[in-house]
mmCIF file of C-alpha atoms in Angstrom:
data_model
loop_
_atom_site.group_PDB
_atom_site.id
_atom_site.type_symbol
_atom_site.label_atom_id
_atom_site.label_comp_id
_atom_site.label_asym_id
_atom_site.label_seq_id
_atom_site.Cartn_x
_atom_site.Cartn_y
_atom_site.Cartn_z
ATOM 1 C CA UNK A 1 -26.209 7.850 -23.537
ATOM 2 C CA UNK A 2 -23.693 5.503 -22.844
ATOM 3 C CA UNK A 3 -24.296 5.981 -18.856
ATOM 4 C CA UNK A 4 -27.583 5.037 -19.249
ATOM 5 C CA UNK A 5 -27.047 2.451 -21.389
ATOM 6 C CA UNK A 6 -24.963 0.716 -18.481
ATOM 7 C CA UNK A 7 -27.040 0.928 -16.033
ATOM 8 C CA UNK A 8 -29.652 0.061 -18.135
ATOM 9 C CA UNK A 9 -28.501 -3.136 -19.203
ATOM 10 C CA UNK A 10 -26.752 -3.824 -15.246
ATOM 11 C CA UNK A 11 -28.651 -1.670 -12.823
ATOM 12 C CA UNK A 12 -26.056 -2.955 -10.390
ATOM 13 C CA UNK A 13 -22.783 -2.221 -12.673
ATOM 14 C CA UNK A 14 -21.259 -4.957 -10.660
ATOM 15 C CA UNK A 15 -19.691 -6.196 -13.670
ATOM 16 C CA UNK A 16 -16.978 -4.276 -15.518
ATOM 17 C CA UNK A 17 -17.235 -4.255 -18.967
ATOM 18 C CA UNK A 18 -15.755 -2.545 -21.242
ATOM 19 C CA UNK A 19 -17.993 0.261 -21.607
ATOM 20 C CA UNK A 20 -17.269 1.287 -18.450
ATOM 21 C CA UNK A 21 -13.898 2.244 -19.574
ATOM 22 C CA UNK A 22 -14.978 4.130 -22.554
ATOM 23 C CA UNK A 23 -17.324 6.151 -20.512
ATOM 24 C CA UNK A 24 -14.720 7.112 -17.879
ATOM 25 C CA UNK A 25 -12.876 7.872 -20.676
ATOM 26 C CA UNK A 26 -14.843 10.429 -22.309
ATOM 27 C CA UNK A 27 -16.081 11.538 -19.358
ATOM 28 C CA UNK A 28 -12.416 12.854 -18.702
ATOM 29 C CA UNK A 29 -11.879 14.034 -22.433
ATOM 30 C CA UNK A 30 -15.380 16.215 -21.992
ATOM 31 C CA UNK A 31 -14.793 17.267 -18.693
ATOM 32 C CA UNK A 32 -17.908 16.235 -17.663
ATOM 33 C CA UNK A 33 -16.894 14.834 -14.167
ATOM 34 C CA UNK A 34 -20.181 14.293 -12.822
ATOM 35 C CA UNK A 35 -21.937 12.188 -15.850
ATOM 36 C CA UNK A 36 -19.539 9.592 -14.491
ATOM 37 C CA UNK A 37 -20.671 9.483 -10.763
ATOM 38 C CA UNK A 38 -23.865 7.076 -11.067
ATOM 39 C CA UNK A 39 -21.808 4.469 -12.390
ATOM 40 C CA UNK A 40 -18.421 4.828 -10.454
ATOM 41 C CA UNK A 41 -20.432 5.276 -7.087
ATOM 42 C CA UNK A 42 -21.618 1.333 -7.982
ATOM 43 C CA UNK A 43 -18.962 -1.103 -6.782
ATOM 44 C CA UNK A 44 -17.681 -3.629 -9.655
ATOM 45 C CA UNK A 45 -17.512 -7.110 -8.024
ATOM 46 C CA UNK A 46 -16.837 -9.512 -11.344
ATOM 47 C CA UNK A 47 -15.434 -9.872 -14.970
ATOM 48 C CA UNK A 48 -17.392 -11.412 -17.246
ATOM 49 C CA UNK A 49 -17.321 -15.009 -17.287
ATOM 50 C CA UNK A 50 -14.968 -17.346 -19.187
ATOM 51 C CA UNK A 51 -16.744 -18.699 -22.122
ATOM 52 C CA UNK A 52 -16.441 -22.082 -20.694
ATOM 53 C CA UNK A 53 -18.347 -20.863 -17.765
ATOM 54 C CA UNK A 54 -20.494 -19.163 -19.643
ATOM 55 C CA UNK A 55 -22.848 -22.479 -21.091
ATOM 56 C CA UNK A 56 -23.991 -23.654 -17.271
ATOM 57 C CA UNK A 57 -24.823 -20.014 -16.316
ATOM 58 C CA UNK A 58 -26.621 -18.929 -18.767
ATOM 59 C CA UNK A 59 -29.814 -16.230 -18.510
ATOM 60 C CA UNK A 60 -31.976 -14.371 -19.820
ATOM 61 C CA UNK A 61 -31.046 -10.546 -19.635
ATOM 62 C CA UNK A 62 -34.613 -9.576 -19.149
ATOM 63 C CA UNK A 63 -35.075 -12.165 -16.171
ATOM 64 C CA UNK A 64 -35.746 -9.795 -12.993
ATOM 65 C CA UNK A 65 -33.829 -12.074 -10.649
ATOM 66 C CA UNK A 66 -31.198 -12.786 -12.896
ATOM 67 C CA UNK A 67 -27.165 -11.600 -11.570
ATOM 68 C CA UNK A 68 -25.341 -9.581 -13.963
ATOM 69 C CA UNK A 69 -22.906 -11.551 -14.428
ATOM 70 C CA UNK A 70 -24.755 -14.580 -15.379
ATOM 71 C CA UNK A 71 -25.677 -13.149 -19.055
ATOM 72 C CA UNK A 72 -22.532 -9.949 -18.967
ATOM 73 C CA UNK A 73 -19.972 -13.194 -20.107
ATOM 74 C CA UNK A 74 -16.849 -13.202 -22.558
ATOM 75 C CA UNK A 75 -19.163 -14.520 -25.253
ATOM 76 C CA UNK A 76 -22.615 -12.415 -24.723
ATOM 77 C CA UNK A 77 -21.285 -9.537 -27.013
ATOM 78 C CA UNK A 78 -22.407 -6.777 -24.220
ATOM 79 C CA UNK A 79 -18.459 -6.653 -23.384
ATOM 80 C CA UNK A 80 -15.182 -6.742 -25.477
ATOM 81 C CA UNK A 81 -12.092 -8.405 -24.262
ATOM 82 C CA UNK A 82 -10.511 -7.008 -21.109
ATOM 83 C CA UNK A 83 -7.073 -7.160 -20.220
ATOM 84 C CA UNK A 84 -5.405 -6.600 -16.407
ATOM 85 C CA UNK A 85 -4.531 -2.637 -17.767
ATOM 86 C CA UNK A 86 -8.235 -2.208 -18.725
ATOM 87 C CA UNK A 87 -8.653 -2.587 -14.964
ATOM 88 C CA UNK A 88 -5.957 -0.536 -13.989
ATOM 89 C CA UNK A 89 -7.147 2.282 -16.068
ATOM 90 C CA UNK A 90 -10.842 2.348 -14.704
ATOM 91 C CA UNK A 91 -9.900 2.735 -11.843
ATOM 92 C CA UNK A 92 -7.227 5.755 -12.414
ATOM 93 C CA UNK A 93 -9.674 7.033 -14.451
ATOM 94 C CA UNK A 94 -12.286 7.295 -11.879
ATOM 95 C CA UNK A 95 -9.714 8.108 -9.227
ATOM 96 C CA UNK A 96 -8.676 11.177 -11.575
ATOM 97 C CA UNK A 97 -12.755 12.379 -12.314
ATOM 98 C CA UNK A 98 -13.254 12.260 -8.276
ATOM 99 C CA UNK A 99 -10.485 14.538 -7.857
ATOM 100 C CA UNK A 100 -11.356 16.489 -10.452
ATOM 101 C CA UNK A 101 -14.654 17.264 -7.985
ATOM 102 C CA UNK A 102 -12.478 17.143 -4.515
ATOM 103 C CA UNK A 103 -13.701 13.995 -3.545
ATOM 104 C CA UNK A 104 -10.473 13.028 -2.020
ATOM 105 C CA UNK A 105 -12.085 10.010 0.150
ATOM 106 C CA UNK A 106 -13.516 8.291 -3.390
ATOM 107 C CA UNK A 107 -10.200 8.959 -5.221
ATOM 108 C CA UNK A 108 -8.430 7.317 -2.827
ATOM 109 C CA UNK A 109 -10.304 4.409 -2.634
ATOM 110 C CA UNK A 110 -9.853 4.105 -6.882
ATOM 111 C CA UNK A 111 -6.512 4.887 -6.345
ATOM 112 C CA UNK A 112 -5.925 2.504 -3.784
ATOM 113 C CA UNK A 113 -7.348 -0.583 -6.017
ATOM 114 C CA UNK A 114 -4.560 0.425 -8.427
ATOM 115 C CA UNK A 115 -1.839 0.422 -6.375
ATOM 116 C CA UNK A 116 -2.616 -2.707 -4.677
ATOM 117 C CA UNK A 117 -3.202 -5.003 -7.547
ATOM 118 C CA UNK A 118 -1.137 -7.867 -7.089
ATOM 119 C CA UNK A 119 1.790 -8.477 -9.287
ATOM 120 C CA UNK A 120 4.825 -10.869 -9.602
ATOM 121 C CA UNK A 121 8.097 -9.264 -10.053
ATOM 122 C CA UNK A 122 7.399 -6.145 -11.964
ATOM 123 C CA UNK A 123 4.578 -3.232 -12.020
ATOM 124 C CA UNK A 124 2.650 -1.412 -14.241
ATOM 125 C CA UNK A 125 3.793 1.997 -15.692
ATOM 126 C CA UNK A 126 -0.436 2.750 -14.948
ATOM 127 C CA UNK A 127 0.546 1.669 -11.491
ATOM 128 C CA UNK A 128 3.046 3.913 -11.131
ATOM 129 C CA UNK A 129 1.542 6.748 -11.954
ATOM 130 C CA UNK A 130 -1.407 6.133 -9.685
ATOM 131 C CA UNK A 131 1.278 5.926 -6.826
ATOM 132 C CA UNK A 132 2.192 9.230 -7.944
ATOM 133 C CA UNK A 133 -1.469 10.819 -7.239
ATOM 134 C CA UNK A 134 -2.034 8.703 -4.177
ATOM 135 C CA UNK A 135 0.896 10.361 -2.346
ATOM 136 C CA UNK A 136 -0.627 14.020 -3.513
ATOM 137 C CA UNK A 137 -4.693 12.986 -2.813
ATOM 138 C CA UNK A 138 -3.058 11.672 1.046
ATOM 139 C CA UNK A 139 -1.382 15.085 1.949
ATOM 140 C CA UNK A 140 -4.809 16.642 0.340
ATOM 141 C CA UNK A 141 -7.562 14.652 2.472
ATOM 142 C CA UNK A 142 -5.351 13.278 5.524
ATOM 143 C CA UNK A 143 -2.467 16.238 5.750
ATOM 144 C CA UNK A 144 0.269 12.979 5.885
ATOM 145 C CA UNK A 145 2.066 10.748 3.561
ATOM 146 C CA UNK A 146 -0.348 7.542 3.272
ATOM 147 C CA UNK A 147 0.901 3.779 3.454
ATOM 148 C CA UNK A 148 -0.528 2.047 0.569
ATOM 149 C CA UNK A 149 -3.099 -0.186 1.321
ATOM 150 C CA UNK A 150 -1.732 -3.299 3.216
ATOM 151 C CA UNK A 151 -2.733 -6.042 0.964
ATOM 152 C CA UNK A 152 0.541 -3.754 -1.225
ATOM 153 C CA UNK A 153 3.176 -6.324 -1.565
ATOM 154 C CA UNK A 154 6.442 -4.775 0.217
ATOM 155 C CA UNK A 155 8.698 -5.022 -2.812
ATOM 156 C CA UNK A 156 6.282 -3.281 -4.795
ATOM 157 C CA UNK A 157 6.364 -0.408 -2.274
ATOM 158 C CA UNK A 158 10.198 -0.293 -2.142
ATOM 159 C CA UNK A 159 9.842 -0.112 -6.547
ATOM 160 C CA UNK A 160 7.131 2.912 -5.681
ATOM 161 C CA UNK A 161 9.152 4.980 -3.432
ATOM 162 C CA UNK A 162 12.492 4.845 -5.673
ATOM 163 C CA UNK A 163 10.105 5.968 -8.805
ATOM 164 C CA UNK A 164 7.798 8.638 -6.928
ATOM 165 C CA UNK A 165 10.971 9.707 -5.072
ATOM 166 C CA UNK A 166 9.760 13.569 -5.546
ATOM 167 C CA UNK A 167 6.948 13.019 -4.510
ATOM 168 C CA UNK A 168 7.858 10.977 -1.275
ATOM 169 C CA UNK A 169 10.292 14.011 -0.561
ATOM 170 C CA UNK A 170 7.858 16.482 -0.884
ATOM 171 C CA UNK A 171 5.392 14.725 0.925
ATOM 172 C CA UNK A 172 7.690 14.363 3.923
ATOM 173 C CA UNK A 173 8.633 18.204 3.931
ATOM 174 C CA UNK A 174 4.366 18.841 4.137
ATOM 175 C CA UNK A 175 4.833 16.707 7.015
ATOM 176 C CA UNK A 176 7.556 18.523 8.819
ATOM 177 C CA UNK A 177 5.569 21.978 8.579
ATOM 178 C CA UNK A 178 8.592 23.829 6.447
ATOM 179 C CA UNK A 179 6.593 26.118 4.218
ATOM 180 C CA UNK A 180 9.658 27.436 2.339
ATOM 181 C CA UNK A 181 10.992 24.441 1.956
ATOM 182 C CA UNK A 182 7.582 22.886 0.164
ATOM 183 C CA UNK A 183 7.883 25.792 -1.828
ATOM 184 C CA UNK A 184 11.179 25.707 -2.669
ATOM 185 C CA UNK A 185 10.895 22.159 -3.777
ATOM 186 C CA UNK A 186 7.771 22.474 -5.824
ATOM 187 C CA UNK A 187 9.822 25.202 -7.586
ATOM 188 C CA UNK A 188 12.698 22.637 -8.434
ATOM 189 C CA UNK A 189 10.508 19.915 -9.589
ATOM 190 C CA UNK A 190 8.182 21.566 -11.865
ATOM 191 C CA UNK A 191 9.357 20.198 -14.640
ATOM 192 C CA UNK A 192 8.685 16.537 -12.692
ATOM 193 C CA UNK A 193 4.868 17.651 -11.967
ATOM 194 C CA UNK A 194 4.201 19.330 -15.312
ATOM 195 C CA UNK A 195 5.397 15.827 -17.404
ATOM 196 C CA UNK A 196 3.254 14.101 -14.918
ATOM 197 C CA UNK A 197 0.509 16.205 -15.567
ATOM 198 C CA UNK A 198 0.295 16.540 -11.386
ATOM 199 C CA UNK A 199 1.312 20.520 -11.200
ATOM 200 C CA UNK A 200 -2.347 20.936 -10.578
ATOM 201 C CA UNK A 201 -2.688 18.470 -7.539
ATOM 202 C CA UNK A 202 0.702 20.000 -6.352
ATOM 203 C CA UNK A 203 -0.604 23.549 -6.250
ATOM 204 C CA UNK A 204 -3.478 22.505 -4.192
ATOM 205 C CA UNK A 205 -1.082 20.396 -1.627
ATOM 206 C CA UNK A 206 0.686 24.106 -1.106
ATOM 207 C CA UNK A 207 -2.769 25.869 -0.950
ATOM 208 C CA UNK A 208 -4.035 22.962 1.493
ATOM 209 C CA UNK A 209 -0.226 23.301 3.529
ATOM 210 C CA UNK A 210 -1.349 26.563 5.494
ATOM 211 C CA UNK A 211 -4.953 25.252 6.563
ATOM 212 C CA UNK A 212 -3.865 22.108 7.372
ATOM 213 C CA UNK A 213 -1.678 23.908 9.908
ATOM 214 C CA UNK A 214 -4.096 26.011 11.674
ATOM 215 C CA UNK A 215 -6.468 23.197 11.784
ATOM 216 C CA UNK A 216 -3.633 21.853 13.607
ATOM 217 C CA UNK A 217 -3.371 24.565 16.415
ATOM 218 C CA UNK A 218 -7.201 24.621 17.265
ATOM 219 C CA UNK A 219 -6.474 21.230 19.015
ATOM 220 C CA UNK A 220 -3.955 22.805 21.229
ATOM 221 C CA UNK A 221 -5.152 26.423 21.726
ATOM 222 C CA UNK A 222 -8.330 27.546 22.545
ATOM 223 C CA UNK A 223 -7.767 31.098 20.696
ATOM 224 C CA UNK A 224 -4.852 33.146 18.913
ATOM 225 C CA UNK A 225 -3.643 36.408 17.912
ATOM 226 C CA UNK A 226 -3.331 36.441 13.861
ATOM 227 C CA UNK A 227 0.301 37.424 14.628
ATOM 228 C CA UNK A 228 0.771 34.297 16.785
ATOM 229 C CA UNK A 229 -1.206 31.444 14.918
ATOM 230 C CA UNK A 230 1.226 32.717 12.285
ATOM 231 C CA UNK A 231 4.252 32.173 14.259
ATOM 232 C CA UNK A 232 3.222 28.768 15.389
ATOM 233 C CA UNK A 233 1.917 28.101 12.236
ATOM 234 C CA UNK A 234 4.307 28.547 9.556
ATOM 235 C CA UNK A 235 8.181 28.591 10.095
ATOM 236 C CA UNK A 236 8.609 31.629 7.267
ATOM 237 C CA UNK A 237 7.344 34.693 7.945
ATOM 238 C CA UNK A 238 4.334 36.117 6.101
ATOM 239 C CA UNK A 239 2.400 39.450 6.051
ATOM 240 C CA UNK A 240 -0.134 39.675 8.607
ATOM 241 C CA UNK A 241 -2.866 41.219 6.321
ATOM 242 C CA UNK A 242 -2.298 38.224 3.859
ATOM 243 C CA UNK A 243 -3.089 35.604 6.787
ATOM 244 C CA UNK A 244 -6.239 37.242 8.214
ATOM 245 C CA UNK A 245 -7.598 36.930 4.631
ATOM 246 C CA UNK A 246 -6.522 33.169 4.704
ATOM 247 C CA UNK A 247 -7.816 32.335 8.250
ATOM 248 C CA UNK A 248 -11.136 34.378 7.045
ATOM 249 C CA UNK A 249 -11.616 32.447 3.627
ATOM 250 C CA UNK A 250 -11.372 29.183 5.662
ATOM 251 C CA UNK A 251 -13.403 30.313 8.157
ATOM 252 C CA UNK A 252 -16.155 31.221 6.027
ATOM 253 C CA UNK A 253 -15.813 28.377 3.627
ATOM 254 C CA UNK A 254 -16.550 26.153 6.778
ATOM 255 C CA UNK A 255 -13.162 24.342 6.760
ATOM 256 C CA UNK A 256 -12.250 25.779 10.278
ATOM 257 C CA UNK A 257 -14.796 25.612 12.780
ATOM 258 C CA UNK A 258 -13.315 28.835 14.603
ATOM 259 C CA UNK A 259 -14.777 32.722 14.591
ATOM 260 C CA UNK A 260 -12.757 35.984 14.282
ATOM 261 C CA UNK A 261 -12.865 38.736 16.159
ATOM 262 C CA UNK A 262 -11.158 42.586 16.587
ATOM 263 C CA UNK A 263 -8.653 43.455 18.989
ATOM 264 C CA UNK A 264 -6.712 46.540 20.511
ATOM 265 C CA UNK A 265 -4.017 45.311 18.595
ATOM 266 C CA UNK A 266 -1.465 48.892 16.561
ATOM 267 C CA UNK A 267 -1.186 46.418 13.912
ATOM 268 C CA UNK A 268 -5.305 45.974 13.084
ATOM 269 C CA UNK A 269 -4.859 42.217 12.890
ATOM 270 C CA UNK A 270 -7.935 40.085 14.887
ATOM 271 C CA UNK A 271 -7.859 37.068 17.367
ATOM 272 C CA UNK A 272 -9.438 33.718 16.476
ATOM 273 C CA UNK A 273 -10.911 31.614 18.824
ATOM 274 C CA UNK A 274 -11.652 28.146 18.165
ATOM 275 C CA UNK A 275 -14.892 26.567 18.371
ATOM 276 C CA UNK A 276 -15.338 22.933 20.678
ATOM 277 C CA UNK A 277 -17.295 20.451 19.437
ATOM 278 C CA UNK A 278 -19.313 20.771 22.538
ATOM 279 C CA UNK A 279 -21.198 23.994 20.862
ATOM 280 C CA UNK A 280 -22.754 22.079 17.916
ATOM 281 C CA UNK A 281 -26.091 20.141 18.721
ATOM 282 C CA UNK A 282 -25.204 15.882 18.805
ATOM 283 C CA UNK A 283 -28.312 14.823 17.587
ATOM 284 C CA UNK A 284 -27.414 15.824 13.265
ATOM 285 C CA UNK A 285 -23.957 14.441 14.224
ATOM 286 C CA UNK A 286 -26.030 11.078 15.413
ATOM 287 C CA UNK A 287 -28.395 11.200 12.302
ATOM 288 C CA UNK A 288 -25.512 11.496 9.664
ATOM 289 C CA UNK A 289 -23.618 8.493 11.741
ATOM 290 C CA UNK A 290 -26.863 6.342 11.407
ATOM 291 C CA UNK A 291 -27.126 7.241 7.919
ATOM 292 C CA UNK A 292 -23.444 6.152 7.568
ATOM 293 C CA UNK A 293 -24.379 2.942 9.497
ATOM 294 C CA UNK A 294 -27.196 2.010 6.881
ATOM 295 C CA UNK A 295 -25.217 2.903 4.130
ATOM 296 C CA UNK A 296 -22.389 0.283 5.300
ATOM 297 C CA UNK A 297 -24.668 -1.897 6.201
ATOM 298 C CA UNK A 298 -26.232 -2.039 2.631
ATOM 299 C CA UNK A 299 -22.617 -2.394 1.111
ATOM 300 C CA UNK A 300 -21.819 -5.546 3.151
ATOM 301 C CA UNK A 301 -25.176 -7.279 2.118
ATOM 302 C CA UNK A 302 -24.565 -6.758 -1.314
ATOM 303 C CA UNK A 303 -20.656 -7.738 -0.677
ATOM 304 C CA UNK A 304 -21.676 -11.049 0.744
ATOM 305 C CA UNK A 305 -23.672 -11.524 -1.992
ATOM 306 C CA UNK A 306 -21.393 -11.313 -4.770
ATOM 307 C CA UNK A 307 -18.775 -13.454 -2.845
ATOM 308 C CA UNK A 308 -21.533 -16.209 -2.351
ATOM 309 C CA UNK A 309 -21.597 -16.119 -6.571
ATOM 310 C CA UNK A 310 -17.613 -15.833 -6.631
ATOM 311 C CA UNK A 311 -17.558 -18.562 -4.748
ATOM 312 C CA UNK A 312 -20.275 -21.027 -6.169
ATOM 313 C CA UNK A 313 -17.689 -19.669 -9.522
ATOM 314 C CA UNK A 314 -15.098 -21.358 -8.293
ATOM 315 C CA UNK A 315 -16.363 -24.534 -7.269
ATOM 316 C CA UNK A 316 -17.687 -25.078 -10.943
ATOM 317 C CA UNK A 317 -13.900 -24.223 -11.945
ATOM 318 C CA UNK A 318 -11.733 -26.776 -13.547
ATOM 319 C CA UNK A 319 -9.209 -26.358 -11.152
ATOM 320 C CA UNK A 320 -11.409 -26.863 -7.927
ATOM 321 C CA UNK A 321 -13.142 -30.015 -10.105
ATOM 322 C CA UNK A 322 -9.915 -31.439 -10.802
ATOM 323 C CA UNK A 323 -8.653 -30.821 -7.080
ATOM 324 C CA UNK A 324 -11.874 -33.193 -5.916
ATOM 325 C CA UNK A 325 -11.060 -35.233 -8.649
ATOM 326 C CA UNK A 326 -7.315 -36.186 -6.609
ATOM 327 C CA UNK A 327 -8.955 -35.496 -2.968
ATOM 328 C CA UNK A 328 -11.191 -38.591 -4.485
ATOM 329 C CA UNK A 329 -8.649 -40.647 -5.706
ATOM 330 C CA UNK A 330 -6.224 -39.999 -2.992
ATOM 331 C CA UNK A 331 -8.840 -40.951 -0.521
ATOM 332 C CA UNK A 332 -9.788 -44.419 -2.531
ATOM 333 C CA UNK A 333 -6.082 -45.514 -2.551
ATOM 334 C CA UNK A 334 -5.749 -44.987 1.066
ATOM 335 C CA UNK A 335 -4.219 -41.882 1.563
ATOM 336 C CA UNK A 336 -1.286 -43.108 -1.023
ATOM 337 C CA UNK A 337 0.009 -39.853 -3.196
ATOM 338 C CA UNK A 338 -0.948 -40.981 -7.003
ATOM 339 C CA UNK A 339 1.190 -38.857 -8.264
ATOM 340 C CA UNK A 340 4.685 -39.219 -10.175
ATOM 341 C CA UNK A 341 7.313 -39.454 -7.498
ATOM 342 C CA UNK A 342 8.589 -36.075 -6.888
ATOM 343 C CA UNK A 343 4.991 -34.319 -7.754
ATOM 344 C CA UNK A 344 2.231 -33.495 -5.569
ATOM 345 C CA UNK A 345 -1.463 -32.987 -7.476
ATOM 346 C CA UNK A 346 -2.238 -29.870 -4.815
ATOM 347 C CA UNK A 347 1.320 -28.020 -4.975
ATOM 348 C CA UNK A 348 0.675 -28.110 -8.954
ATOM 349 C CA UNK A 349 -2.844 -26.823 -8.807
ATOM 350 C CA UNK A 350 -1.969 -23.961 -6.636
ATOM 351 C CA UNK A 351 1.282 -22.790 -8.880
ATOM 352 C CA UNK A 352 -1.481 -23.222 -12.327
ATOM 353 C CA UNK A 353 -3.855 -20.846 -9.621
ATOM 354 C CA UNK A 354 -0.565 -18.194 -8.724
ATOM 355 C CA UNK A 355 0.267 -18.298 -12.640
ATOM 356 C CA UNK A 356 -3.132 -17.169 -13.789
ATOM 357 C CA UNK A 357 -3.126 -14.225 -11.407
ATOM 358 C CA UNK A 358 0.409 -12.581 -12.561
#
């Protein structure tokens, strides 16, 4: 019910309100992951307006070629008051129901928007903990320890890596190929996963460790003994019989594009050959890549968009009006500063901008 009644009232959910919270919310309480989905795959592109913003914007909800965010405002009623962790938590929270389904790729993007928000000296305990899961989701859908997004201040990476340290340090032994040592250290840091409610997402890194690996050795072999690919594969030794039933579950589950196949060998154990791309027909590879290319191509119409309203926001600002305002007056006195001695009108208006974003 409440799904529907956001996209109901914003087809577009470009607007975050506060139901959107709520929703995630419950959605996570019920574990029902996928009620979520129709309103987390929408991309939120505004806040609602500043009542003083609100009177020159105006519309009618029921106008088809109204925006969102002209009647979603602080004053409409359709939202309650949202504060910077409100934002922070919609986005963990739909980070954490997209790994709940695997979606790696869409949890990192959520996760991503957390741990980039912008911040002054100090961040959030929310942000923090989304750091925490970002470093697990990267060794889960890229087999490597992910830079935060770039846009990350570097301080606030430094503050991440002496907080997460665990989880850096484990990330870096998945990295180095050391089964027994990931083991070991998931074993001395349970207590670390378990308070962070991550043991979960840490199971699955060690799960992932072994066919990340082989995945690994198809781009340097052609085709393998069991006996070898374990060998080459993991620097602790394991029962043969335990990794042909590995290598077949991944095989068959689709995550190795290689085929198995009996050999002369005392010990029973099969060969697996590796599959080139060559073998699989181009033309579904070219269909899903167009698909992709529409798909991207919809999401940067609708991007520009939403900036074109962002930025038709800001020129009705009081700061930008008061910035023409002294661009005006500067200009009629011939270029002479009107301000106090030892002030300049644009330095202040950018530190009033800087202060309303920490």
């Amino acid at each position: 019910m409440i799904r529907d009644a956001v996209l109901r009232l914003d087809p577009s959910a470009a607007v975050l309100m506060s139901t959107h919270l709520l929703l995630v919310k419950l959605c996570l309480q019920a574990k029902a992951y996928s009620y979520a989905l129709p309103v987390l795959n929408k991309h939120v592109y505004h806040f609602p307006t500043l009542p003083e913003w609100s009177h020159s914007e105006a519309s009618m909800a029921c106008a088809e070629d109204a925006s969102s965010r002209s009647f979603v405002t602080g004053i409409s009623g359709f939202s309650s008051k949202l504060t910077y962790q409100d934002y922070l938590r919609y986005f963990l929270y739909g980070g954490m129901i997209f790994m709940a389904l695997k979606k790696w790729h869409n949890a990192l993007h959520f996760l991503g928007t957390v741990v980039s928000m912008p911040t002054a000296n100090s961040v959030s305990l929310i942000m923090v903990e989304a750091y925490k899961k970002w470093v697990l989701v990267g060794l889960l859908e890229k087999g490597k320890l992910c830079s935060p997004p770039n846009i990350t201040a570097t301080h606030v990476v430094r503050i991440y890596q002496s907080l997460a340290r665990p989880y850096v340090s484990l990330a870096q032994t998945f990295e180095r190929g050391d089964l027994a040592r990931l083991k070991s250290e998931v074993n001395a840091a349970k207590d670390i996963w378990c308070k962070d409610n991550n043991f979960g997402l840490v199971s699955q890194v060690v799960d992932v460790f072994f066919s990340r690996s082989v995945i690994k050795l198809g781009r340097t072999f052609a085709a393998l003994t069991v006996a070898d690919l374990v060998k080459q594969a993991l620097s602790s030794p394991v029962e043969g019989s335990v990794a042909e039933s590995a290598v077949s579950s991944l095989v068959m589950a689709g995550a190795l594009d290689a085929s198995l196949a009996e050999t002369k060998d005392p010990d029973g154990l099969s060969i697996l050959r590796f599959t080139g791309d060559s073998s699989f027909p181009r033309l579904p590879h070219e269909l899903d890549v167009q698909s992709q290319l529409k798909g991207e191509q919809q999401l940067m119409e609708h991007l520009v968009g939403n900036l074109e309203e962002i930025n038709t926001a800001l020129g009705m600002s009081d700061e930008c009006l008061d910035g023409l305002q002294r661009g005006q007056a500067w200009a009629a006195s011939g270029g002479v500063n009107s301000a106090a001695p030892g002030e300049t009108g644009t330095l202040e208006m950018d530190e009033d901008l800087m202060g309303d974003m920490s």
